[in-house]
Amino acid sequence: MKKRVSPMASLFFISALAAASSQSPFEDNFSIMWSENHFKTSEDGNTWFLSLDKETGCGFQTKQRYRFGWFSMKLKLVGGDSAGVVTAYYMCSENGAGPERDELDFEFLGNRTGQPYLIQTNVYKNGVGGREMRHMLWFDPTEEFHSYSILWNDHQIVFFVDRVPIRVFKNNGEKNDFFPNEKPMYLFSSIWNADDWATRGGLEKTDWKKAPFVSSYKDFSVDGCQWEDLYPACVSTTTKKWWDQYQAWHLTDSQKMDFAWVQRNLVIYDYCKDTDRYPKLPAECSLSPWG
């Protein structure tokens, strides 16, 4: 894939540098959700490891909530035979899977050795999801670290892989039941067993002889509006931040070219094209990602 530099990409780069320069230890940003003995760090504390065995997985979450911004992490996924294993990297308005939650999901679906990983994204509003897309990746995500990022403002949600937009989820500018824009969210990551559905619809089961399965993380960066009770500054948009300005409300021309390439070559499933599942397509499916 030919790399191009756009004004938006430059803004992303500047933001990433600023965030990287102020990175702090894991415990300053995150709390472990469960199974602390399945969490490790490198000697310098800059790389974090979550492991899954037959007993349990592990997960962590940010201590802060955010409403809108740019959120990014570098991940290296479980190598080898990872069938049935899901590494999740997502934002959610609640600590648990509550019935009224808003959520933005990256889920990395493991596979048998030699077969490609699939990446699944989903969007929830008020507990309603069912907005899955699945993509192949253009690289092996187990060999080295790659960045996975979410741009979230009141106009669009964009899922990025190494600064390439793979999914665009637009708002229609009206009160609706599909675009999450009211509730602040934590950022989470976890590794867990999902061999009842994750690989070939549950046909491929987790091979526990290969455990532990380990996913790796580093370079968390956030440039967002941190929610503070009782009077949060981000209760309404201000356009003071780059991620809330006009240029971030749409894809740039070069991003559109990358996005078109992804659409042509890497999309495995799109709920907006699944008329068996949705004889009447959801309202958001009529919104163009190009505008």
CSV table of C-alpha atoms in Angstrom, one decimal:
chain,number,residue,atom,x,y,z
A,1,MET,CA,0.0,0.0,0.0
A,2,LYS,CA,1.5,3.3,-1.0
A,3,LYS,CA,1.8,5.8,1.8
A,4,ARG,CA,0.7,9.4,1.5
A,5,VAL,CA,0.9,12.3,3.9
A,6,SER,CA,-2.2,14.4,4.4
A,7,PRO,CA,-2.9,17.5,6.6
A,8,MET,CA,-4.9,15.2,8.9
A,9,ALA,CA,-2.1,12.7,9.1
A,10,SER,CA,0.2,15.5,10.1
A,11,LEU,CA,-2.1,16.4,12.9
A,12,PHE,CA,-2.3,12.8,14.0
A,13,PHE,CA,1.5,12.6,14.0
A,14,ILE,CA,1.8,15.8,16.1
A,15,SER,CA,-0.8,14.5,18.5
A,16,ALA,CA,1.0,11.2,18.8
A,17,LEU,CA,4.3,12.9,19.6
A,18,ALA,CA,2.7,15.0,22.2
A,19,ALA,CA,1.0,12.1,23.9
A,20,ALA,CA,4.2,10.0,23.7
A,21,SER,CA,6.3,12.7,25.3
A,22,SER,CA,3.9,12.6,28.3
A,23,GLN,CA,3.4,8.9,28.6
A,24,SER,CA,3.3,7.7,32.2
A,25,PRO,CA,3.5,4.2,33.8
A,26,PHE,CA,0.7,1.8,33.5
A,27,GLU,CA,-0.7,2.4,37.0
A,28,ASP,CA,-1.1,6.1,36.3
A,29,ASN,CA,-3.6,5.5,33.5
A,30,PHE,CA,-5.1,2.0,34.1
A,31,SER,CA,-6.5,-0.4,36.6
A,32,ILE,CA,-6.5,-4.2,36.2
A,33,MET,CA,-10.0,-5.5,36.0
A,34,TRP,CA,-9.4,-9.1,36.9
A,35,SER,CA,-6.7,-11.7,37.2
A,36,GLU,CA,-3.8,-9.6,38.2
A,37,ASN,CA,-1.5,-12.6,38.1
A,38,HIS,CA,-2.2,-12.8,34.4
A,39,PHE,CA,-0.8,-9.3,33.9
A,40,LYS,CA,3.0,-8.6,33.5
A,41,THR,CA,5.1,-5.7,32.4
A,42,SER,CA,8.5,-5.5,30.8
A,43,GLU,CA,11.5,-4.5,33.0
A,44,ASP,CA,11.2,-0.9,31.9
A,45,GLY,CA,7.4,-0.9,32.4
A,46,ASN,CA,6.7,0.3,28.9
A,47,THR,CA,5.3,-3.0,27.5
A,48,TRP,CA,2.4,-4.8,29.0
A,49,PHE,CA,1.3,-8.4,28.6
A,50,LEU,CA,-2.1,-10.0,29.1
A,51,SER,CA,-2.3,-13.8,29.2
A,52,LEU,CA,-5.1,-16.4,28.8
A,53,ASP,CA,-5.0,-19.9,30.0
A,54,LYS,CA,-7.8,-22.5,30.6
A,55,GLU,CA,-8.6,-20.9,34.0
A,56,THR,CA,-9.0,-17.3,33.0
A,57,GLY,CA,-8.0,-14.3,30.9
A,58,CYS,CA,-7.2,-10.8,32.0
A,59,GLY,CA,-8.2,-7.2,31.3
A,60,PHE,CA,-7.5,-3.6,32.2
A,61,GLN,CA,-9.3,-0.3,31.9
A,62,THR,CA,-8.5,3.4,32.1
A,63,LYS,CA,-9.1,5.2,35.3
A,64,GLN,CA,-10.6,8.1,33.5
A,65,ARG,CA,-13.6,8.5,31.2
A,66,TYR,CA,-13.6,10.6,28.0
A,67,ARG,CA,-16.1,12.1,25.7
A,68,PHE,CA,-14.7,12.5,22.2
A,69,GLY,CA,-11.1,12.5,21.1
A,70,TRP,CA,-8.3,10.4,19.7
A,71,PHE,CA,-7.4,7.1,21.4
A,72,SER,CA,-4.5,4.9,20.3
A,73,MET,CA,-2.6,1.8,21.4
A,74,LYS,CA,0.0,-0.4,19.9
A,75,LEU,CA,-0.8,-4.1,20.1
A,76,LYS,CA,1.0,-7.3,19.1
A,77,LEU,CA,-1.4,-10.2,19.0
A,78,VAL,CA,-1.2,-13.8,20.0
A,79,GLY,CA,1.0,-15.8,17.6
A,80,GLY,CA,0.7,-19.3,16.4
A,81,ASP,CA,-2.5,-21.3,16.9
A,82,SER,CA,-4.8,-18.7,18.4
A,83,ALA,CA,-8.2,-20.2,17.4
A,84,GLY,CA,-10.9,-19.3,19.8
A,85,VAL,CA,-8.9,-16.5,21.4
A,86,VAL,CA,-10.2,-13.0,21.3
A,87,THR,CA,-8.2,-9.9,22.1
A,88,ALA,CA,-10.5,-7.0,22.7
A,89,TYR,CA,-9.6,-3.3,22.6
A,90,TYR,CA,-12.6,-1.1,23.1
A,91,MET,CA,-14.3,1.9,24.6
A,92,CYS,CA,-17.4,1.5,26.8
A,93,SER,CA,-19.5,3.8,29.0
A,94,GLU,CA,-19.8,1.2,31.7
A,95,ASN,CA,-17.5,-1.2,33.6
A,96,GLY,CA,-19.7,-4.2,32.7
A,97,ALA,CA,-21.8,-5.1,29.8
A,98,GLY,CA,-24.8,-3.1,31.0
A,99,PRO,CA,-28.1,-3.0,29.2
A,100,GLU,CA,-27.8,0.7,28.4
A,101,ARG,CA,-24.1,0.9,27.5
A,102,ASP,CA,-22.5,2.7,24.6
A,103,GLU,CA,-19.5,1.0,23.1
A,104,LEU,CA,-16.9,1.1,20.3
A,105,ASP,CA,-15.2,-2.2,19.7
A,106,PHE,CA,-12.0,-3.6,18.1
A,107,GLU,CA,-12.0,-7.4,18.5
A,108,PHE,CA,-9.2,-9.5,17.1
A,109,LEU,CA,-10.4,-13.0,16.3
A,110,GLY,CA,-7.7,-15.7,16.5
A,111,ASN,CA,-7.3,-18.5,14.0
A,112,ARG,CA,-5.5,-21.7,13.3
A,113,THR,CA,-1.8,-21.5,12.5
A,114,GLY,CA,-1.1,-20.0,9.1
A,115,GLN,CA,-4.5,-18.5,8.6
A,116,PRO,CA,-5.1,-14.8,8.9
A,117,TYR,CA,-6.4,-12.9,11.8
A,118,LEU,CA,-9.8,-11.2,11.4
A,119,ILE,CA,-10.5,-7.8,13.0
A,120,GLN,CA,-14.1,-7.2,14.0
A,121,THR,CA,-15.5,-3.7,14.8
A,122,ASN,CA,-18.9,-2.9,16.4
A,123,VAL,CA,-20.8,0.1,17.6
A,124,TYR,CA,-23.3,0.1,20.4
A,125,LYS,CA,-25.7,2.8,21.5
A,126,ASN,CA,-27.9,2.3,24.6
A,127,GLY,CA,-27.1,-1.4,24.7
A,128,VAL,CA,-27.9,-2.1,21.1
A,129,GLY,CA,-25.1,-3.3,18.8
A,130,GLY,CA,-25.4,-5.7,15.9
A,131,ARG,CA,-23.4,-3.3,13.7
A,132,GLU,CA,-20.5,-5.6,13.0
A,133,MET,CA,-17.9,-5.3,10.3
A,134,ARG,CA,-15.1,-7.8,9.7
A,135,HIS,CA,-11.8,-7.1,7.9
A,136,MET,CA,-8.7,-8.9,6.9
A,137,LEU,CA,-5.4,-7.2,7.7
A,138,TRP,CA,-2.6,-6.5,5.1
A,139,PHE,CA,0.1,-7.7,7.5
A,140,ASP,CA,0.7,-10.3,10.2
A,141,PRO,CA,-0.4,-8.6,13.5
A,142,THR,CA,1.6,-11.2,15.5
A,143,GLU,CA,5.0,-10.4,14.2
A,144,GLU,CA,5.4,-6.8,15.5
A,145,PHE,CA,3.4,-4.0,17.1
A,146,HIS,CA,0.8,-2.0,15.1
A,147,SER,CA,-1.3,0.9,16.2
A,148,TYR,CA,-5.1,0.7,16.5
A,149,SER,CA,-6.9,3.9,17.0
A,150,ILE,CA,-10.3,5.5,17.3
A,151,LEU,CA,-11.2,9.1,16.3
A,152,TRP,CA,-14.5,10.0,18.0
A,153,ASN,CA,-16.3,13.3,17.6
A,154,ASP,CA,-19.9,14.4,17.2
A,155,HIS,CA,-19.7,13.9,13.4
A,156,GLN,CA,-18.1,10.6,12.9
A,157,ILE,CA,-16.3,7.7,14.5
A,158,VAL,CA,-13.3,6.3,12.5
A,159,PHE,CA,-11.5,3.1,13.2
A,160,PHE,CA,-7.8,3.2,12.1
A,161,VAL,CA,-5.2,0.6,11.7
A,162,ASP,CA,-1.7,2.1,11.4
A,163,ARG,CA,-3.4,5.4,10.5
A,164,VAL,CA,-5.3,3.8,7.7
A,165,PRO,CA,-9.1,4.3,8.1
A,166,ILE,CA,-10.8,0.9,7.9
A,167,ARG,CA,-14.3,1.9,9.0
A,168,VAL,CA,-16.2,5.2,9.1
A,169,PHE,CA,-19.4,5.5,11.1
A,170,LYS,CA,-21.2,8.7,10.5
A,171,ASN,CA,-23.7,10.8,12.5
A,172,ASN,CA,-26.7,12.4,10.8
A,173,GLY,CA,-26.7,15.5,12.9
A,174,GLU,CA,-30.0,14.7,14.5
A,175,LYS,CA,-31.2,12.9,17.6
A,176,ASN,CA,-31.0,9.2,16.7
A,177,ASP,CA,-30.7,5.7,18.2
A,178,PHE,CA,-27.4,4.7,16.5
A,179,PHE,CA,-24.6,7.2,17.1
A,180,PRO,CA,-23.1,7.2,20.6
A,181,ASN,CA,-22.3,10.8,21.5
A,182,GLU,CA,-23.8,11.5,24.9
A,183,LYS,CA,-22.0,9.2,27.4
A,184,PRO,CA,-18.4,9.4,28.4
A,185,MET,CA,-16.4,6.1,28.0
A,186,TYR,CA,-13.5,4.3,29.5
A,187,LEU,CA,-11.0,2.5,27.4
A,188,PHE,CA,-10.5,-1.2,28.0
A,189,SER,CA,-8.5,-4.2,26.7
A,190,SER,CA,-8.8,-7.8,27.5
A,191,ILE,CA,-8.0,-11.3,26.3
A,192,TRP,CA,-10.5,-14.1,26.7
A,193,ASN,CA,-11.8,-17.4,25.4
A,194,ALA,CA,-14.6,-17.2,22.8
A,195,ASP,CA,-14.3,-20.5,21.1
A,196,ASP,CA,-18.1,-20.8,21.0
A,197,TRP,CA,-18.2,-18.2,18.2
A,198,ALA,CA,-14.9,-16.5,17.4
A,199,THR,CA,-13.2,-18.8,14.8
A,200,ARG,CA,-15.3,-20.2,12.0
A,201,GLY,CA,-18.5,-19.6,13.9
A,202,GLY,CA,-17.3,-21.8,16.8
A,203,LEU,CA,-16.2,-24.8,14.7
A,204,GLU,CA,-12.5,-24.3,15.7
A,205,LYS,CA,-11.9,-24.7,19.4
A,206,THR,CA,-9.1,-23.3,21.6
A,207,ASP,CA,-6.2,-25.7,21.9
A,208,TRP,CA,-5.3,-25.3,25.5
A,209,LYS,CA,-2.1,-27.3,25.0
A,210,LYS,CA,-0.8,-24.1,23.4
A,211,ALA,CA,-1.6,-21.9,26.4
A,212,PRO,CA,-0.8,-19.4,27.8
A,213,PHE,CA,-1.8,-17.1,25.0
A,214,VAL,CA,-0.3,-13.7,25.4
A,215,SER,CA,-1.1,-10.3,23.8
A,216,SER,CA,1.2,-7.4,24.1
A,217,TYR,CA,0.6,-3.6,24.5
A,218,LYS,CA,2.6,-0.4,24.5
A,219,ASP,CA,2.4,3.3,23.6
A,220,PHE,CA,-1.0,4.1,24.9
A,221,SER,CA,-1.9,7.7,23.9
A,222,VAL,CA,-5.0,9.8,24.3
A,223,ASP,CA,-5.9,13.3,23.2
A,224,GLY,CA,-9.4,13.6,24.4
A,225,CYS,CA,-11.9,15.5,26.6
A,226,GLN,CA,-11.5,14.0,30.1
A,227,TRP,CA,-14.9,13.7,31.8
A,228,GLU,CA,-15.0,15.4,35.2
A,229,ASP,CA,-18.1,15.2,37.4
A,230,LEU,CA,-20.0,17.4,38.2
A,231,TYR,CA,-19.3,20.0,35.5
A,232,PRO,CA,-17.5,18.3,32.6
A,233,ALA,CA,-16.0,20.6,30.1
A,234,CYS,CA,-16.9,18.1,27.3
A,235,VAL,CA,-20.6,18.1,27.8
A,236,SER,CA,-20.7,20.0,24.5
A,237,THR,CA,-18.2,20.3,21.7
A,238,THR,CA,-16.0,23.4,21.5
A,239,THR,CA,-13.9,22.9,18.4
A,240,LYS,CA,-10.8,23.9,20.4
A,241,LYS,CA,-9.1,20.6,19.8
A,242,TRP,CA,-7.9,19.2,16.4
A,243,TRP,CA,-10.1,16.1,16.7
A,244,ASP,CA,-13.2,18.4,17.0
A,245,GLN,CA,-12.5,20.7,14.2
A,246,TYR,CA,-13.9,20.7,10.7
A,247,GLN,CA,-10.9,18.9,9.2
A,248,ALA,CA,-11.6,15.9,11.5
A,249,TRP,CA,-15.3,15.8,10.6
A,250,HIS,CA,-14.6,13.9,7.3
A,251,LEU,CA,-11.9,11.9,5.7
A,252,THR,CA,-9.2,13.8,3.8
A,253,ASP,CA,-8.7,13.0,0.1
A,254,SER,CA,-5.7,10.8,0.8
A,255,GLN,CA,-7.6,9.0,3.6
A,256,LYS,CA,-10.5,8.4,1.2
A,257,MET,CA,-8.1,6.7,-1.2
A,258,ASP,CA,-6.8,4.4,1.6
A,259,PHE,CA,-10.4,3.7,2.7
A,260,ALA,CA,-11.5,2.8,-0.8
A,261,TRP,CA,-8.6,0.4,-1.1
A,262,VAL,CA,-9.7,-1.2,2.2
A,263,GLN,CA,-13.3,-1.4,1.0
A,264,ARG,CA,-12.3,-3.1,-2.2
A,265,ASN,CA,-9.8,-5.6,-0.8
A,266,LEU,CA,-10.2,-6.3,2.9
A,267,VAL,CA,-13.9,-6.3,3.9
A,268,ILE,CA,-15.2,-9.7,4.9
A,269,TYR,CA,-18.5,-8.8,6.4
A,270,ASP,CA,-20.6,-5.6,6.5
A,271,TYR,CA,-23.9,-5.7,8.4
A,272,CYS,CA,-25.2,-2.9,6.1
A,273,LYS,CA,-25.1,-5.4,3.2
A,274,ASP,CA,-26.6,-8.3,5.1
A,275,THR,CA,-30.2,-8.2,3.9
A,276,ASP,CA,-31.0,-11.7,5.3
A,277,ARG,CA,-30.2,-10.4,8.8
A,278,TYR,CA,-31.7,-7.0,8.2
A,279,PRO,CA,-34.5,-7.1,5.5
A,280,LYS,CA,-34.9,-3.4,6.4
A,281,LEU,CA,-31.5,-1.9,6.7
A,282,PRO,CA,-30.7,0.2,9.8
A,283,ALA,CA,-31.0,3.9,9.3
A,284,GLU,CA,-27.3,4.6,9.6
A,285,CYS,CA,-26.6,2.4,6.6
A,286,SER,CA,-27.9,5.2,4.3
A,287,LEU,CA,-25.2,7.6,5.4
A,288,SER,CA,-22.3,8.0,3.2
A,289,PRO,CA,-18.8,7.5,4.7
A,290,TRP,CA,-17.3,9.8,2.1
A,291,GLY,CA,-19.0,13.0,3.1
